[in-house]
Amino acid sequence: MIGIIDYNAGNITSLERALKAIGSPFIRSKNPNELKDCDKLIFPGDGEALYAMEQLKLSGFDKFLHTAFKNGTPIAGICIGSQIVFDFSEEGNTCCLGLIPGKIRHLSNIWKERMPTEIEHLEAEEDDRAMLKHSAKIPHMGWNNVSFCNGGSKFFDGVKDNSNFYFVHSYVIQPEDPGVINGEHLLYEYLFCDRMLYQIDFMFFVESGDSLIER
């Protein structure tokens, strides 16, 4: 049974529709005790990191997630849910869950520090060159290809390398250990996998129409 963590900070209705469409049974709850027997968890999120952390603490899901992670329960984090599992987010200067060492950084701050190489400019497509030149709009929105690295992830089983995914975000995952990154686009990492924690910082749908939610 899949448990959906409802902490007043996620687009859960869309997630429920996706799970119903593939016939996957689930429980949605605001009460951690009602999800303690679930063998998989989905940790969605939408909005601001500071507000999300406040809601987690008020609901008791902060401690619940720590326990579930320690016990090896598979957890899939989406959007804000993929970010606040780290130590710190630049959004609101927020101290987060700290399940994985690392930070969440704003795109503009990364662009100020990281100058692209000449090869990156030559190999990038037109839209990508805008990001490499630090002139892309924020939030970053649109279809972008994701290349697999460090062995990939079972989330990508059946998905071709460099497939296009849809992005809507202003912040980027930056783990301390780059070895946990399994998918990336240009300067930015979007999916990481540590033990049984799968974090996705893009939409679940591939341009081909496949859905990662089934995985």
XYZ file of N, CA, C and O in Angstrom:
860
model
N 0.841 -1.205 0.000
C 0.000 0.000 0.000
C 0.876 1.254 0.000
O 1.825 1.365 0.776
N 0.516 2.195 -0.846
C 1.233 3.467 -0.922
C 0.572 4.483 0.004
O -0.658 4.611 0.036
N 1.373 5.193 0.769
C 0.869 6.254 1.625
C 1.245 7.610 1.068
O 2.403 7.849 0.736
N 0.258 8.506 0.938
C 0.507 9.872 0.477
C 0.519 10.789 1.682
O -0.454 10.866 2.440
N 1.631 11.473 1.880
C 1.785 12.377 3.023
C 1.106 13.701 2.715
O 1.514 14.439 1.816
N 0.038 14.004 3.445
C -0.750 15.222 3.241
C -0.428 16.200 4.368
O -0.907 16.043 5.495
N 0.387 17.187 4.062
C 0.796 18.150 5.094
C 0.500 19.585 4.665
O 1.192 20.536 5.063
N -0.570 19.743 3.870
C -1.047 21.064 3.443
C -0.045 21.813 2.571
O -0.030 23.041 2.552
N 0.794 21.088 1.860
C 1.789 21.759 1.012
C 2.067 20.946 -0.249
O 3.201 20.766 -0.635
N 1.004 20.467 -0.888
C 1.238 19.679 -2.095
C 0.026 19.627 -2.992
O -1.115 19.745 -2.527
N 0.275 19.437 -4.287
C -0.801 19.256 -5.254
C -1.208 17.784 -5.246
O -0.921 17.034 -6.183
N -1.873 17.391 -4.191
C -2.137 15.975 -3.969
C -3.241 15.442 -4.864
O -3.244 14.266 -5.239
N -4.196 16.284 -5.250
C -5.295 15.834 -6.098
C -4.783 15.266 -7.418
O -5.238 14.209 -7.881
N -3.807 15.931 -8.028
C -3.235 15.434 -9.282
C -2.528 14.099 -9.071
O -2.592 13.205 -9.919
N -1.848 13.971 -7.933
C -1.164 12.724 -7.617
C -2.168 11.593 -7.432
O -1.961 10.469 -7.922
N -3.275 11.868 -6.746
C -4.308 10.853 -6.557
C -4.875 10.392 -7.894
O -5.085 9.195 -8.119
N -5.110 11.334 -8.789
C -5.643 10.982 -10.109
C -4.676 10.076 -10.863
O -5.093 9.124 -11.534
N -3.382 10.381 -10.754
C -2.376 9.574 -11.452
C -2.348 8.152 -10.905
O -2.274 7.176 -11.667
N -2.430 8.003 -9.590
C -2.410 6.674 -8.984
C -3.674 5.892 -9.323
O -3.620 4.680 -9.578
N -4.815 6.582 -9.352
C -6.066 5.910 -9.722
C -6.008 5.455 -11.180
O -6.516 4.382 -11.522
N -5.389 6.258 -12.030
C -5.321 5.946 -13.455
C -4.537 4.671 -13.723
O -4.816 3.951 -14.684
N -3.543 4.378 -12.868
C -2.744 3.166 -13.069
C -3.192 2.032 -12.145
O -2.576 0.977 -12.095
N -4.291 2.282 -11.399
C -4.858 1.234 -10.555
C -4.045 0.889 -9.334
O -4.092 -0.254 -8.856
N -3.308 1.861 -8.814
C -2.466 1.598 -7.648
C -3.191 2.007 -6.365
O -3.587 3.166 -6.214
N -3.387 1.096 -5.411
C -4.064 1.437 -4.151
C -3.216 2.363 -3.294
O -1.990 2.246 -3.266
N -3.868 3.296 -2.609
C -3.127 4.254 -1.789
C -3.995 4.750 -0.637
O -5.222 4.607 -0.652
N -3.336 5.332 0.334
C -3.986 6.013 1.451
C -3.441 7.436 1.510
O -2.230 7.638 1.464
N -4.314 8.394 1.607
C -3.906 9.794 1.808
C -4.300 10.197 3.218
O -5.437 10.000 3.634
N -3.354 10.759 3.958
C -3.679 11.101 5.337
C -2.845 12.279 5.855
O -1.699 12.464 5.461
N -3.457 13.039 6.756
C -2.764 14.099 7.476
C -2.215 13.592 8.810
O -1.569 14.334 9.544
N -2.488 12.330 9.115
C -2.105 11.730 10.391
C -0.992 10.697 10.158
O -1.231 9.666 9.522
N 0.200 10.936 10.669
C 1.301 9.980 10.478
C 0.966 8.565 10.922
O 1.402 7.593 10.290
N 0.186 8.411 11.973
C -0.143 7.080 12.488
C -0.919 6.241 11.474
O -0.832 5.017 11.467
N -1.672 6.904 10.603
C -2.470 6.189 9.613
C -1.622 5.684 8.442
O -2.098 4.880 7.641
N -0.376 6.144 8.360
C 0.500 5.741 7.259
C 1.649 4.843 7.721
O 2.472 4.433 6.908
N 1.695 4.526 8.988
C 2.848 3.814 9.532
C 2.993 2.399 8.978
O 4.094 1.834 9.000
N 1.900 1.799 8.491
C 1.978 0.438 7.963
C 2.130 0.397 6.446
O 2.163 -0.703 5.862
N 2.248 1.541 5.789
C 2.421 1.582 4.336
C 3.822 1.099 3.974
O 4.792 1.425 4.655
N 3.905 0.317 2.891
C 5.223 -0.189 2.500
C 5.955 0.743 1.542
O 7.131 0.557 1.255
N 5.262 1.786 1.052
C 5.879 2.826 0.223
C 5.233 4.160 0.570
O 4.052 4.211 0.937
N 5.999 5.239 0.437
C 5.485 6.569 0.747
C 5.771 7.525 -0.404
O 6.816 7.444 -1.047
N 4.816 8.426 -0.659
C 5.038 9.522 -1.597
C 4.972 10.821 -0.810
O 4.006 11.082 -0.085
N 6.009 11.613 -0.965
C 6.178 12.874 -0.231
C 6.107 14.018 -1.243
O 7.111 14.446 -1.769
N 4.890 14.496 -1.537
C 4.737 15.557 -2.533
C 5.040 16.922 -1.935
O 5.430 17.035 -0.769
N 4.868 17.947 -2.706
C 5.102 19.289 -2.185
C 4.900 20.343 -3.246
O 5.111 20.093 -4.429
N 4.475 21.507 -2.803
C 4.241 22.611 -3.717
C 4.314 23.896 -2.908
O 3.734 23.983 -1.839
N 5.051 24.877 -3.417
C 5.124 26.143 -2.708
C 6.483 26.403 -2.088
O 7.508 26.009 -2.620
N 6.492 27.041 -0.931
C 7.712 27.538 -0.308
C 8.288 26.546 0.704
O 7.559 25.908 1.460
N 9.604 26.452 0.732
C 10.272 25.514 1.629
C 9.980 25.812 3.096
O 9.731 24.891 3.891
N 10.022 27.090 3.485
C 9.809 27.455 4.886
C 8.417 27.048 5.346
O 8.246 26.449 6.419
N 7.402 27.334 4.530
C 6.031 26.956 4.886
C 5.893 25.439 4.964
O 5.253 24.903 5.879
N 6.503 24.742 4.015
C 6.425 23.278 4.004
C 7.015 22.686 5.275
O 6.440 21.770 5.878
N 8.165 23.204 5.707
C 8.788 22.694 6.931
C 7.930 23.001 8.152
O 7.816 22.169 9.072
N 7.317 24.161 8.190
C 6.430 24.509 9.309
C 5.275 23.521 9.399
O 4.909 23.065 10.493
N 4.705 23.172 8.234
C 3.575 22.242 8.211
C 3.996 20.829 8.614
O 3.250 20.106 9.279
N 5.194 20.430 8.199
C 5.695 19.107 8.590
C 5.835 19.001 10.105
O 5.481 17.985 10.715
N 6.362 20.045 10.713
C 6.562 20.033 12.160
C 5.231 20.059 12.912
O 5.064 19.373 13.926
N 4.280 20.844 12.411
C 2.971 20.931 13.056
C 2.231 19.597 12.997
O 1.520 19.224 13.930
N 2.400 18.878 11.901
C 1.670 17.625 11.698
C 2.377 16.414 12.298
O 1.774 15.348 12.451
N 3.669 16.566 12.615
C 4.441 15.444 13.123
C 5.070 14.599 12.025
O 5.733 13.589 12.308
N 4.881 15.011 10.767
C 5.452 14.244 9.662
C 6.973 14.395 9.569
O 7.626 13.584 8.894
N 7.533 15.406 10.204
C 8.993 15.533 10.184
C 9.631 14.319 10.885
O 10.533 13.674 10.336
N 9.147 13.992 12.087
C 9.669 12.833 12.815
C 9.300 11.529 12.102
O 10.086 10.582 12.063
N 8.102 11.497 11.533
C 7.640 10.311 10.813
C 8.561 9.989 9.640
O 8.926 8.822 9.420
N 8.961 10.997 8.877
C 9.838 10.783 7.730
C 11.228 10.318 8.163
O 11.837 9.476 7.502
N 11.724 10.873 9.244
C 13.014 10.424 9.770
C 12.968 8.936 10.123
O 13.888 8.171 9.791
N 11.894 8.525 10.783
C 11.754 7.119 11.185
C 11.602 6.215 9.966
O 12.233 5.150 9.885
N 10.780 6.629 8.999
C 10.561 5.826 7.798
C 11.858 5.662 7.014
O 12.174 4.567 6.533
N 12.619 6.733 6.900
C 13.893 6.675 6.176
C 14.875 5.749 6.896
O 15.549 4.933 6.268
N 14.931 5.871 8.207
C 15.829 5.029 9.012
C 15.468 3.552 8.873
O 16.347 2.691 8.837
N 14.158 3.276 8.740
C 13.690 1.892 8.643
C 13.771 1.334 7.224
O 13.441 0.164 6.998
N 14.169 2.170 6.261
C 14.329 1.697 4.890
C 13.067 1.671 4.057
O 13.019 1.015 3.010
N 12.029 2.375 4.487
C 10.803 2.453 3.690
C 11.062 3.259 2.420
O 11.587 4.369 2.504
N 10.711 2.738 1.238
C 10.899 3.518 0.002
C 10.080 4.803 0.033
O 8.883 4.778 0.310
N 10.738 5.925 -0.232
C 10.090 7.235 -0.220
C 10.363 7.933 -1.545
O 11.514 8.048 -1.959
N 9.308 8.391 -2.201
C 9.464 9.162 -3.433
C 9.076 10.606 -3.144
O 7.926 10.894 -2.814
N 10.030 11.518 -3.234
C 9.773 12.935 -3.002
C 9.565 13.655 -4.324
O 10.280 13.410 -5.298
N 8.583 14.550 -4.378
C 8.265 15.282 -5.597
C 8.353 16.778 -5.324
O 7.813 17.271 -4.339
N 9.020 17.505 -6.214
C 9.129 18.975 -6.139
C 9.668 19.403 -4.769
O 10.769 19.030 -4.409
N 8.908 20.176 -3.988
C 9.392 20.598 -2.670
C 9.724 19.383 -1.806
O 10.671 19.386 -1.020
N 8.966 18.310 -1.987
C 9.249 17.082 -1.255
C 10.598 16.497 -1.607
O 11.182 15.757 -0.814
N 11.111 16.818 -2.786
C 12.437 16.335 -3.188
C 13.547 17.234 -2.661
O 14.714 16.867 -2.694
N 13.168 18.434 -2.201
C 14.166 19.413 -1.793
C 14.386 19.456 -0.285
O 15.525 19.490 0.187
N 13.291 19.455 0.470
C 13.448 19.684 1.912
C 13.916 18.448 2.671
O 13.983 18.469 3.903
N 14.277 17.373 1.946
C 14.933 16.240 2.606
C 16.408 16.549 2.861
O 17.078 15.819 3.591
N 16.910 17.639 2.273
C 18.297 18.034 2.492
C 18.436 18.836 3.783
O 17.476 19.037 4.518
N 19.650 19.311 4.033
C 19.928 20.037 5.280
C 19.369 21.452 5.280
O 18.889 21.938 6.307
N 19.450 22.102 4.115
C 19.184 23.546 4.092
C 18.690 23.975 2.720
O 19.121 23.430 1.702
N 17.777 24.940 2.706
C 17.307 25.527 1.450
C 17.511 27.040 1.491
O 17.225 27.691 2.509
N 18.005 27.583 0.384
C 18.159 29.035 0.280
C 16.807 29.747 0.217
O 16.745 30.958 0.441
N 15.754 29.011 -0.056
C 14.417 29.598 -0.074
C 13.965 29.858 1.366
O 13.633 28.939 2.106
N 13.991 31.111 1.761
C 13.627 31.462 3.127
C 14.679 31.100 4.149
O 14.405 31.113 5.347
N 15.916 30.769 3.661
C 16.991 30.338 4.573
C 16.464 29.304 5.576
O 16.522 29.480 6.794
N 15.978 28.208 5.032
C 15.231 27.223 5.803
C 16.074 26.021 6.200
O 16.698 25.387 5.345
N 16.086 25.696 7.480
C 16.674 24.442 7.941
C 15.674 23.330 7.646
O 14.513 23.404 8.063
N 16.115 22.301 6.938
C 15.200 21.273 6.446
C 15.363 19.962 7.209
O 15.906 19.942 8.311
N 14.894 18.866 6.626
C 14.838 17.593 7.338
C 16.205 16.984 7.612
O 16.388 16.284 8.605
N 17.156 17.188 6.728
C 18.494 16.661 6.946
C 18.616 15.155 6.756
O 19.502 14.529 7.340
N 17.753 14.563 5.929
C 17.891 13.130 5.650
C 19.115 12.863 4.786
O 19.760 11.817 4.915
N 19.424 13.803 3.895
C 20.558 13.690 2.988
C 21.425 14.939 3.131
O 20.898 16.056 3.085
N 22.738 14.807 3.293
C 23.608 15.992 3.375
C 23.598 16.772 2.061
O 23.770 16.198 0.985
N 23.358 18.062 2.159
C 23.359 18.893 0.965
C 22.466 20.108 1.111
O 21.828 20.306 2.151
N 22.424 20.912 0.059
C 21.666 22.163 0.073
C 20.787 22.270 -1.165
O 21.013 21.608 -2.170
N 19.798 23.168 -1.054
C 18.973 23.558 -2.188
C 19.316 25.004 -2.512
O 19.201 25.878 -1.656
N 19.743 25.254 -3.755
C 20.246 26.574 -4.114
C 19.412 27.192 -5.222
O 18.867 26.505 -6.083
N 19.315 28.514 -5.199
C 18.586 29.233 -6.240
C 19.418 29.246 -7.516
O 20.653 29.366 -7.473
N 18.746 29.105 -8.652
C 19.449 29.071 -9.935
C 20.352 30.277 -10.143
O 21.475 30.152 -10.626
N 19.882 31.457 -9.761
C 20.671 32.676 -9.994
C 21.983 32.644 -9.217
O 23.012 33.130 -9.701
N 21.976 32.087 -8.019
C 23.204 32.008 -7.222
C 24.208 31.036 -7.825
O 25.422 31.269 -7.776
N 23.704 29.950 -8.392
C 24.592 28.992 -9.050
C 25.209 29.615 -10.292
O 26.403 29.464 -10.555
N 24.402 30.328 -11.068
C 24.903 30.943 -12.297
C 25.999 31.962 -12.010
O 26.908 32.152 -12.803
N 25.906 32.640 -10.875
C 26.929 33.622 -10.523
C 28.282 32.962 -10.249
O 29.330 33.574 -10.433
N 28.233 31.714 -9.787
C 29.456 31.029 -9.363
C 30.034 30.092 -10.418
O 31.224 29.789 -10.389
N 29.209 29.615 -11.313
C 29.619 28.564 -12.238
C 29.592 29.070 -13.675
O 28.543 29.265 -14.252
N 30.757 29.297 -14.258
C 30.852 29.724 -15.647
C 30.943 28.495 -16.545
O 31.733 27.582 -16.281
N 30.156 28.419 -17.608
C 30.178 27.254 -18.495
C 31.459 27.176 -19.310
O 32.113 28.179 -19.568
N 31.803 25.974 -19.717
C 32.977 25.784 -20.550
C 32.619 26.020 -22.015
O 31.445 26.029 -22.399
N 33.637 26.175 -22.836
C 33.409 26.386 -24.268
C 32.726 25.171 -24.893
O 31.855 25.304 -25.757
N 33.096 23.983 -24.444
C 32.496 22.763 -24.974
C 31.002 22.724 -24.666
O 30.177 22.330 -25.499
N 30.620 23.148 -23.441
C 29.205 23.169 -23.078
C 28.424 24.098 -23.990
O 27.297 23.807 -24.396
N 29.016 25.247 -24.331
C 28.349 26.174 -25.245
C 28.152 25.543 -26.612
O 27.095 25.666 -27.226
N 29.175 24.849 -27.095
C 29.119 24.266 -28.433
C 28.134 23.111 -28.508
O 27.449 22.927 -29.526
N 28.055 22.329 -27.435
C 27.212 21.136 -27.449
C 25.759 21.430 -27.079
O 24.869 20.631 -27.378
N 25.509 22.565 -26.458
C 24.154 22.874 -25.983
C 23.227 23.250 -27.138
O 23.648 23.806 -28.149
N 21.945 22.923 -26.965
C 20.933 23.373 -27.902
C 20.618 24.841 -27.618
O 21.062 25.413 -26.631
N 19.812 25.446 -28.494
C 19.578 26.896 -28.402
C 19.022 27.321 -27.051
O 19.509 28.266 -26.436
N 17.981 26.608 -26.563
C 17.394 26.971 -25.274
C 18.383 26.767 -24.143
O 18.407 27.525 -23.164
N 19.223 25.732 -24.269
C 20.199 25.455 -23.225
C 21.283 26.520 -23.175
O 21.813 26.826 -22.110
N 21.628 27.098 -24.324
C 22.655 28.139 -24.345
C 22.223 29.343 -23.527
O 23.041 30.028 -22.925
N 20.924 29.602 -23.508
C 20.423 30.723 -22.702
C 20.744 30.511 -21.236
O 21.166 31.423 -20.534
N 20.585 29.264 -20.759
C 20.902 28.959 -19.365
C 22.398 29.044 -19.126
O 22.855 29.547 -18.103
N 23.181 28.552 -20.095
C 24.627 28.592 -19.936
C 25.147 30.021 -19.918
O 26.145 30.329 -19.280
N 24.453 30.917 -20.605
C 24.858 32.321 -20.621
C 24.246 33.103 -19.455
O 24.358 34.321 -19.374
N 23.544 32.377 -18.583
C 22.937 32.983 -17.395
C 21.827 33.966 -17.760
O 21.561 34.911 -17.019
N 21.183 33.757 -18.901
C 20.147 34.689 -19.325
C 18.767 34.036 -19.373
O 17.826 34.634 -19.867
N 18.659 32.790 -18.894
C 17.370 32.109 -18.920
C 16.433 32.731 -17.883
O 16.865 33.271 -16.865
N 15.140 32.633 -18.151
C 14.160 33.160 -17.223
C 14.026 32.239 -16.013
O 14.220 31.042 -16.103
N 13.722 32.859 -14.879
C 13.457 32.111 -13.651
C 12.026 32.422 -13.227
O 11.655 33.582 -13.155
N 11.176 31.422 -12.962
C 11.527 30.000 -12.884
C 11.846 29.394 -14.249
O 11.355 29.843 -15.271
N 12.681 28.360 -14.204
C 12.999 27.592 -15.401
C 11.797 26.705 -15.720
O 11.385 25.881 -14.911
N 11.221 26.886 -16.917
C 10.036 26.132 -17.310
C 10.221 25.593 -18.727
O 10.716 26.306 -19.600
N 9.818 24.341 -18.944
C 9.850 23.792 -20.285
C 10.415 22.392 -20.337
O 10.809 21.809 -19.325
N 10.446 21.839 -21.553
C 10.976 20.493 -21.778
C 12.489 20.535 -21.892
O 13.034 21.359 -22.623
N 13.148 19.664 -21.149
C 14.610 19.548 -21.211
C 15.012 18.087 -21.109
O 14.365 17.299 -20.423
N 16.105 17.739 -21.789
C 16.563 16.354 -21.751
C 17.329 16.067 -20.459
O 18.012 16.935 -19.924
N 17.174 14.862 -19.966
C 17.868 14.400 -18.762
C 18.756 13.224 -19.139
O 18.291 12.246 -19.728
N 20.023 13.327 -18.819
C 20.956 12.229 -19.070
C 21.208 11.479 -17.762
O 21.257 12.078 -16.691
N 21.350 10.166 -17.871
C 21.551 9.343 -16.689
C 23.028 9.305 -16.321
O 23.901 9.404 -17.178
N 23.311 9.171 -15.047
C 24.697 9.114 -14.574
C 24.767 8.241 -13.330
O 23.752 7.938 -12.706
N 25.963 7.841 -12.976
C 26.189 7.018 -11.778
C 25.312 5.761 -11.748
O 24.806 5.363 -10.692
N 25.112 5.180 -12.912
C 24.345 3.940 -12.970
C 22.857 4.111 -13.134
O 22.118 3.130 -13.234
N 22.375 5.363 -13.174
C 20.950 5.591 -13.340
C 20.144 5.145 -12.137
O 20.660 5.005 -11.026
N 18.844 4.925 -12.348
C 17.942 4.542 -11.267
C 16.826 3.687 -11.852
O 16.489 3.800 -13.033
N 16.213 2.837 -11.025
C 15.111 2.019 -11.519
C 13.900 2.877 -11.883
O 13.006 2.410 -12.583
N 13.881 4.133 -11.425
C 12.835 5.051 -11.862
C 12.882 5.253 -13.373
O 11.886 5.596 -14.001
N 14.059 5.055 -13.948
C 14.235 5.283 -15.374
C 14.174 3.996 -16.195
O 14.478 4.013 -17.384
N 13.801 2.877 -15.587
C 13.708 1.622 -16.330
C 12.766 1.799 -17.521
O 11.611 2.220 -17.374
N 13.269 1.498 -18.713
C 12.452 1.615 -19.911
C 12.423 2.992 -20.528
O 11.822 3.193 -21.585
N 13.060 3.975 -19.879
C 13.123 5.340 -20.409
C 14.487 5.553 -21.055
O 15.518 5.268 -20.448
N 14.500 6.049 -22.280
C 15.749 6.239 -22.992
C 16.568 7.367 -22.377
O 16.015 8.359 -21.893
N 17.880 7.204 -22.394
C 18.778 8.263 -21.943
C 18.546 9.513 -22.791
O 18.274 9.436 -23.984
N 18.633 10.682 -22.159
C 18.414 11.982 -22.809
C 16.968 12.191 -23.235
O 16.696 13.005 -24.126
N 16.028 11.489 -22.581
C 14.614 11.762 -22.807
C 14.264 13.137 -22.254
O 14.929 13.656 -21.341
N 13.203 13.740 -22.789
C 12.770 15.061 -22.336
C 11.760 14.947 -21.203
O 10.828 14.149 -21.268
N 11.952 15.767 -20.181
C 11.029 15.877 -19.062
C 10.613 17.341 -18.921
O 11.342 18.235 -19.330
N 9.453 17.556 -18.296
C 8.975 18.928 -18.142
C 9.383 19.486 -16.779
O 9.186 18.842 -15.750
N 9.934 20.696 -16.789
C 10.458 21.340 -15.581
C 9.710 22.627 -15.249
O 9.370 23.396 -16.148
N 9.482 22.845 -13.961
C 9.005 24.139 -13.454
C 9.676 24.335 -12.103
O 9.247 23.767 -11.099
N 10.746 25.113 -12.055
C 11.448 25.273 -10.775
C 12.399 26.473 -10.809
O 12.783 26.953 -11.867
N 12.749 26.928 -9.612
C 13.714 28.020 -9.437
C 14.901 27.603 -8.591
O 15.873 28.343 -8.477
N 14.806 26.421 -7.979
C 15.847 25.936 -7.080
C 16.385 24.595 -7.560
O 15.708 23.863 -8.284
N 17.605 24.275 -7.140
C 18.305 23.103 -7.639
C 18.861 22.269 -6.486
O 19.418 22.800 -5.521
N 18.719 20.955 -6.610
C 19.280 20.008 -5.650
C 20.798 19.978 -5.772
O 21.339 19.823 -6.853
N 21.506 20.114 -4.642
C 22.960 20.003 -4.640
C 23.428 19.169 -3.437
O 23.760 19.704 -2.381
N 23.456 17.840 -3.605
C 23.935 16.971 -2.520
C 25.439 17.156 -2.284
O 26.170 17.540 -3.196
N 25.880 16.883 -1.075
C 27.321 16.923 -0.793
C 28.056 15.853 -1.584
O 29.182 16.055 -2.024
N 27.429 14.704 -1.735
C 28.033 13.593 -2.468
C 27.440 13.524 -3.869
O 26.291 13.087 -4.044
N 28.174 13.939 -4.909
C 27.636 13.893 -6.268
C 27.370 12.482 -6.759
O 26.665 12.289 -7.757
N 27.886 11.500 -6.049
C 27.680 10.113 -6.445
C 26.248 9.634 -6.288
O 25.884 8.592 -6.833
N 25.417 10.381 -5.540
C 24.023 9.966 -5.373
C 23.136 10.491 -6.492
O 21.953 10.160 -6.571
N 23.682 11.331 -7.379
C 22.918 11.863 -8.498
C 22.778 10.799 -9.580
O 23.748 10.184 -9.993
N 21.556 10.580 -10.054
C 21.301 9.583 -11.093
C 20.802 10.181 -12.404
O 20.732 9.494 -13.420
N 20.393 11.433 -12.387
C 19.943 12.088 -13.605
C 20.260 13.566 -13.552
O 20.129 14.189 -12.502
N 20.681 14.135 -14.696
C 21.084 15.532 -14.692
C 20.816 16.179 -16.045
O 20.652 15.499 -17.057
N 20.754 17.500 -16.004
C 20.620 18.285 -17.226
C 21.564 19.473 -17.146
O 21.447 20.306 -16.248
N 22.505 19.549 -18.066
C 23.485 20.633 -18.100
C 24.158 20.804 -16.741
O 24.792 19.904 -16.238
N 23.970 21.978 -16.105
C 24.651 22.269 -14.853
C 23.879 21.750 -13.646
O 24.349 21.875 -12.527
N 22.710 21.169 -13.853
C 21.808 20.965 -12.739
C 21.416 19.508 -12.593
O 21.109 18.824 -13.563
N 21.377 19.027 -11.339
C 20.997 17.656 -11.056
C 19.532 17.638 -10.627
O 19.111 18.462 -9.827
N 18.771 16.652 -11.119
C 17.343 16.655 -10.865
C 16.811 15.405 -10.176
O 15.725 15.421 -9.643
N 17.522 14.331 -10.246
C 17.046 13.136 -9.562
C 18.200 12.533 -8.788
O 19.293 12.397 -9.320
N 17.977 12.222 -7.542
C 19.013 11.517 -6.800
C 18.390 10.346 -6.070
O 17.199 10.280 -5.821
N 19.218 9.377 -5.775
C 18.753 8.159 -5.132
C 19.744 7.778 -4.048
O 20.914 7.564 -4.319
N 19.301 7.730 -2.816
C 20.161 7.318 -1.713
C 19.411 6.257 -0.919
O 18.366 6.529 -0.358
N 19.978 5.043 -0.894
C 19.280 3.911 -0.275
C 17.891 3.782 -0.907
O 17.775 3.485 -2.073
N 16.833 4.029 -0.160
C 15.483 3.875 -0.694
C 14.771 5.222 -0.810
O 13.545 5.293 -0.773
N 15.537 6.289 -0.956
C 14.947 7.614 -1.066
C 15.114 8.098 -2.498
O 16.220 8.296 -2.977
N 14.000 8.275 -3.195
C 14.031 8.689 -4.596
C 13.428 10.090 -4.697
O 12.273 10.301 -4.357
N 14.232 11.021 -5.178
C 13.789 12.406 -5.203
C 13.757 12.925 -6.633
O 14.746 12.856 -7.352
N 12.608 13.467 -7.039
C 12.414 13.918 -8.407
C 12.057 15.401 -8.397
O 11.064 15.802 -7.794
N 12.878 16.199 -9.069
C 12.640 17.633 -9.088
C 12.148 18.088 -10.467
O 12.439 19.166 -10.924
N 11.414 17.193 -11.154
C 10.757 17.574 -12.392
C 9.408 16.869 -12.440
O 9.073 16.082 -11.573
N 8.605 17.155 -13.475
C 7.300 16.534 -13.581
C 7.445 15.041 -13.878
O 8.431 14.607 -14.454
N 6.428 14.272 -13.560
C 6.506 12.825 -13.690
C 6.379 12.346 -15.134
O 6.525 11.169 -15.393
N 6.093 13.240 -16.086
C 5.799 12.766 -17.430
C 6.922 13.049 -18.400
O 7.457 14.137 -18.473
N 7.257 12.008 -19.171
C 8.259 12.093 -20.216
C 7.550 12.535 -21.475
O 6.357 12.306 -21.657
N 8.265 13.186 -22.393
C 7.658 13.697 -23.620
C 7.028 12.581 -24.434
O 6.059 12.788 -25.160
N 7.541 11.354 -24.310
C 6.991 10.229 -25.051
C 5.619 9.802 -24.536
O 4.898 9.042 -25.162
N 5.229 10.309 -23.336
C 3.943 9.968 -22.751
C 4.050 8.971 -21.617
O 3.071 8.670 -20.957
N 5.235 8.424 -21.405
C 5.419 7.490 -20.286
C 5.305 8.238 -18.958
O 5.559 9.423 -18.874
N 4.905 7.523 -17.923
C 4.772 8.120 -16.606
C 5.681 7.438 -15.607
O 5.632 6.226 -15.443
N 6.503 8.226 -14.917
C 7.379 7.660 -13.894
C 6.599 7.194 -12.668
O 7.109 6.409 -11.886
N 5.386 7.686 -12.498
C 4.617 7.328 -11.310
C 4.362 5.819 -11.278
O 4.242 5.217 -10.207
N 4.312 5.172 -12.441
C 4.087 3.726 -12.477
C 5.276 2.961 -11.921
O 5.142 1.817 -11.481
N 6.453 3.579 -11.931
C 7.649 2.910 -11.442
C 7.758 3.045 -9.937
O 8.558 2.366 -9.337
